[in-house]
mmCIF file of C-alpha atoms in Angstrom:
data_model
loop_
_atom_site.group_PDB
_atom_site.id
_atom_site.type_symbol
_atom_site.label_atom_id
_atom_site.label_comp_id
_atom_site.label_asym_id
_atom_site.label_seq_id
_atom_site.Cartn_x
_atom_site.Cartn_y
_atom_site.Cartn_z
ATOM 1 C CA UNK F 621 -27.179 60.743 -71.293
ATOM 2 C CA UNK F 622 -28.484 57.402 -70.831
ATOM 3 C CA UNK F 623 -31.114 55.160 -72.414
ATOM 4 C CA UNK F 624 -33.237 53.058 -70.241
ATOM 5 C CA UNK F 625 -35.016 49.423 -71.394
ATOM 6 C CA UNK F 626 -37.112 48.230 -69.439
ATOM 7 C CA UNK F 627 -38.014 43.867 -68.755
ATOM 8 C CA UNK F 628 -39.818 41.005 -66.794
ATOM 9 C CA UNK F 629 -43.206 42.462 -67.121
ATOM 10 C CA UNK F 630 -46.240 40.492 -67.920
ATOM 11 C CA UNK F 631 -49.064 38.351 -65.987
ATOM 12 C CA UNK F 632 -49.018 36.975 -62.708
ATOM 13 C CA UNK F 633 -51.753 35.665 -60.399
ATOM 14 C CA UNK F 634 -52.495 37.172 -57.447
ATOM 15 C CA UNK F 635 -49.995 36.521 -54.432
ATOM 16 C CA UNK F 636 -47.424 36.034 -57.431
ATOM 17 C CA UNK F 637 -43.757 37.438 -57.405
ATOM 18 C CA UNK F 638 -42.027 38.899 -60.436
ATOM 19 C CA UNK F 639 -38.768 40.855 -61.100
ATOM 20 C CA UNK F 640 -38.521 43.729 -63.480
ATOM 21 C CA UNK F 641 -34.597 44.781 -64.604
ATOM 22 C CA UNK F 642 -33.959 48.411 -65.824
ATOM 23 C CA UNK F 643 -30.913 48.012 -68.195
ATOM 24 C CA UNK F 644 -29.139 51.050 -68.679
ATOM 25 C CA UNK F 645 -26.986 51.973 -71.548
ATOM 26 C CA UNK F 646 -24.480 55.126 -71.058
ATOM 27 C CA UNK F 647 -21.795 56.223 -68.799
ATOM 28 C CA UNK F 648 -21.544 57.513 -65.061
ATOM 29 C CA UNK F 649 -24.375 54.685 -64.104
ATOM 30 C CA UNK F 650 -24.001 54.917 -60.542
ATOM 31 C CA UNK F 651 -23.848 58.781 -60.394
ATOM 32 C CA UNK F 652 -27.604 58.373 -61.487
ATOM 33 C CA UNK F 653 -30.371 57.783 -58.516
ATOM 34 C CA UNK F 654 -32.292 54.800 -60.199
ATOM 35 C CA UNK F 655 -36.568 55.040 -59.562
ATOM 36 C CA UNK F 656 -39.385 52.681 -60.471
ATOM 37 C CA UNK F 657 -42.719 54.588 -61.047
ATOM 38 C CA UNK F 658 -45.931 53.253 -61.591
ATOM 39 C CA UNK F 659 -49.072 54.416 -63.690
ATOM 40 C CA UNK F 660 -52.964 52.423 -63.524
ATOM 41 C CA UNK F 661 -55.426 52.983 -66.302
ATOM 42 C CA UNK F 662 -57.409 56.280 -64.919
ATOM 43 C CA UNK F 663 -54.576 56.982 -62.281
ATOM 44 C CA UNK F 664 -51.430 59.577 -61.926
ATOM 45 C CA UNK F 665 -47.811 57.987 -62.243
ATOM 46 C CA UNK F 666 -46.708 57.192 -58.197
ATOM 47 C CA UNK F 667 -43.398 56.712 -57.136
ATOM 48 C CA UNK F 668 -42.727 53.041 -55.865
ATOM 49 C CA UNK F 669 -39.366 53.186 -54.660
ATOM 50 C CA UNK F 670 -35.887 54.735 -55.676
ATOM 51 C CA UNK F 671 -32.462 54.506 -54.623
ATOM 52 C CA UNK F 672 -29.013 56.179 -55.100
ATOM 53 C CA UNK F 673 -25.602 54.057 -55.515
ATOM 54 C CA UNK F 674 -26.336 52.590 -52.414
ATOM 55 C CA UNK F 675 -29.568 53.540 -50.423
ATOM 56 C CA UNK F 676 -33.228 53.439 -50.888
ATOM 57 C CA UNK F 677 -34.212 56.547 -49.956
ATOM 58 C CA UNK F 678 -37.822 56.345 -51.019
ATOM 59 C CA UNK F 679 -40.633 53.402 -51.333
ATOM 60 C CA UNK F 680 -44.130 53.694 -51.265
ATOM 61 C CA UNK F 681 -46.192 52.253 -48.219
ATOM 62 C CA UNK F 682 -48.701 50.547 -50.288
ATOM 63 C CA UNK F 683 -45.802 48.260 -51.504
ATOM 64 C CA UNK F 684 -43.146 47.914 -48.147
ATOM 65 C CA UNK F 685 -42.620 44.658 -47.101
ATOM 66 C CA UNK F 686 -43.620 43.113 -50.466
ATOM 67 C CA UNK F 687 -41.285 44.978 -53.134
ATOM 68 C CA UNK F 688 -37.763 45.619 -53.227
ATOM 69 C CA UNK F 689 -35.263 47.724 -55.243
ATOM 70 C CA UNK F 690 -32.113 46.959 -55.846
ATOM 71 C CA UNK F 691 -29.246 48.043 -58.471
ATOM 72 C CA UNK F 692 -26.437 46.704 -59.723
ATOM 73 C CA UNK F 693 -23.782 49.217 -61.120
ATOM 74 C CA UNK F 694 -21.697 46.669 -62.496
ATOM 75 C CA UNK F 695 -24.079 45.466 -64.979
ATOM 76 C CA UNK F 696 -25.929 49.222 -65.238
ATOM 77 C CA UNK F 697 -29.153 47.388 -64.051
ATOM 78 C CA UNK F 698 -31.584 48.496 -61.672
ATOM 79 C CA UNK F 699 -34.372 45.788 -60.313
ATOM 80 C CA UNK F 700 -37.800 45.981 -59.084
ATOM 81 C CA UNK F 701 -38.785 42.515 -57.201
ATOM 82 C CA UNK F 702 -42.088 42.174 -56.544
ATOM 83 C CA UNK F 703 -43.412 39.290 -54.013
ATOM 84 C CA UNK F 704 -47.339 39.208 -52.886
ATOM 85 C CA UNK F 705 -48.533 40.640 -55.831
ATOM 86 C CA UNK F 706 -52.187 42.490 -55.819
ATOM 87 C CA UNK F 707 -54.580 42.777 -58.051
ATOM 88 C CA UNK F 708 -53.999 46.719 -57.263
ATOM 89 C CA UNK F 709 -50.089 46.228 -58.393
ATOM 90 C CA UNK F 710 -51.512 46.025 -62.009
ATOM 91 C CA UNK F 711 -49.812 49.520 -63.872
ATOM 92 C CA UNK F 712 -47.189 50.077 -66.329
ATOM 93 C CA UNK F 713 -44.266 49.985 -64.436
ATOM 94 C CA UNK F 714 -41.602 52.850 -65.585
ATOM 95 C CA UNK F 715 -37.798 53.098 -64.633
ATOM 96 C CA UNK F 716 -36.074 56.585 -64.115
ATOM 97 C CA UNK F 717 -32.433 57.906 -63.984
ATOM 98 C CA UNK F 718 -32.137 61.307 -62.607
ATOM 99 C CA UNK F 719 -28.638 62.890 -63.063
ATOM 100 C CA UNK F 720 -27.646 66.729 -62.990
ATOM 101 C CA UNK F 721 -31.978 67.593 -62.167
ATOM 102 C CA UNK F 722 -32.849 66.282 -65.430
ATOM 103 C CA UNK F 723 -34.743 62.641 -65.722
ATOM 104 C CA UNK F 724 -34.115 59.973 -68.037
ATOM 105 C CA UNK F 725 -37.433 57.835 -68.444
ATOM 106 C CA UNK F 726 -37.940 54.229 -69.701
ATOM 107 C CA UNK F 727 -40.633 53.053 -72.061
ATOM 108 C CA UNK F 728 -42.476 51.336 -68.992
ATOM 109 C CA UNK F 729 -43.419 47.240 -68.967
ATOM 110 C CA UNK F 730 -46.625 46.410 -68.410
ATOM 111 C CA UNK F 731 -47.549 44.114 -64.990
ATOM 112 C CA UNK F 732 -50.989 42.399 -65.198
ATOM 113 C CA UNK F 733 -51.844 41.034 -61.553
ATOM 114 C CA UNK F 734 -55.051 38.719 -61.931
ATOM 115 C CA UNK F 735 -57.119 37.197 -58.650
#
């Protein structure tokens, strides 16, 4: 089991970068693949990107080039940096651990983009 909390949300302008950590409490952190998800006002959660102990193996096209995930398994963090920041970034921002098929979800951080 694991317990995710989620930081570094909040409001940038437009063109903006910010960096959201995922701090994970638990054992086994690096047998977990890490994700950040994404949900508007009006819209269905997306994926944005995820990654295993070592590889991204997913990130959305409406964010390459401008975010990156990383993780950290020594200090059971995952990040989300986010550079060139739209308007149409604005969500709650969510982080997942997946382990054994069954998800682990965070309480999601708000990211207010403004032009």
């Amino acid at each position: 089991q694991v317990q995710l909390v989620e930081s570094g949300g909040g409001l940038v302008q437009a063109g903006g970068s910010l960096r959201l950590s995922c701090a994970a409490s638990g054992s086994s952190f690096s047998s977990y693949v890490m994700g950040w998800y994404r949900q508007a006002p009006g819209k269905q959660r997306e994926l944005v990107a995820d990654i295993t102990s070592g590889k991204i193996t997913n990130i959305a096209d409406s964010v390459k080039g401008r975010f990156t995930i990383s993780r950290d398994n020594a200090k059971n963090t995952v990040y989300l940096e986010m550079n060139s920041l739209k308007p149409e970034d604005t969500a709650v921002y969510y982080c997942k651990a997946t382990r054994w098929s069954y998800a682990y979800w965070g309480q999601g951080t708000q990211v207010t983009v403004s032009s």
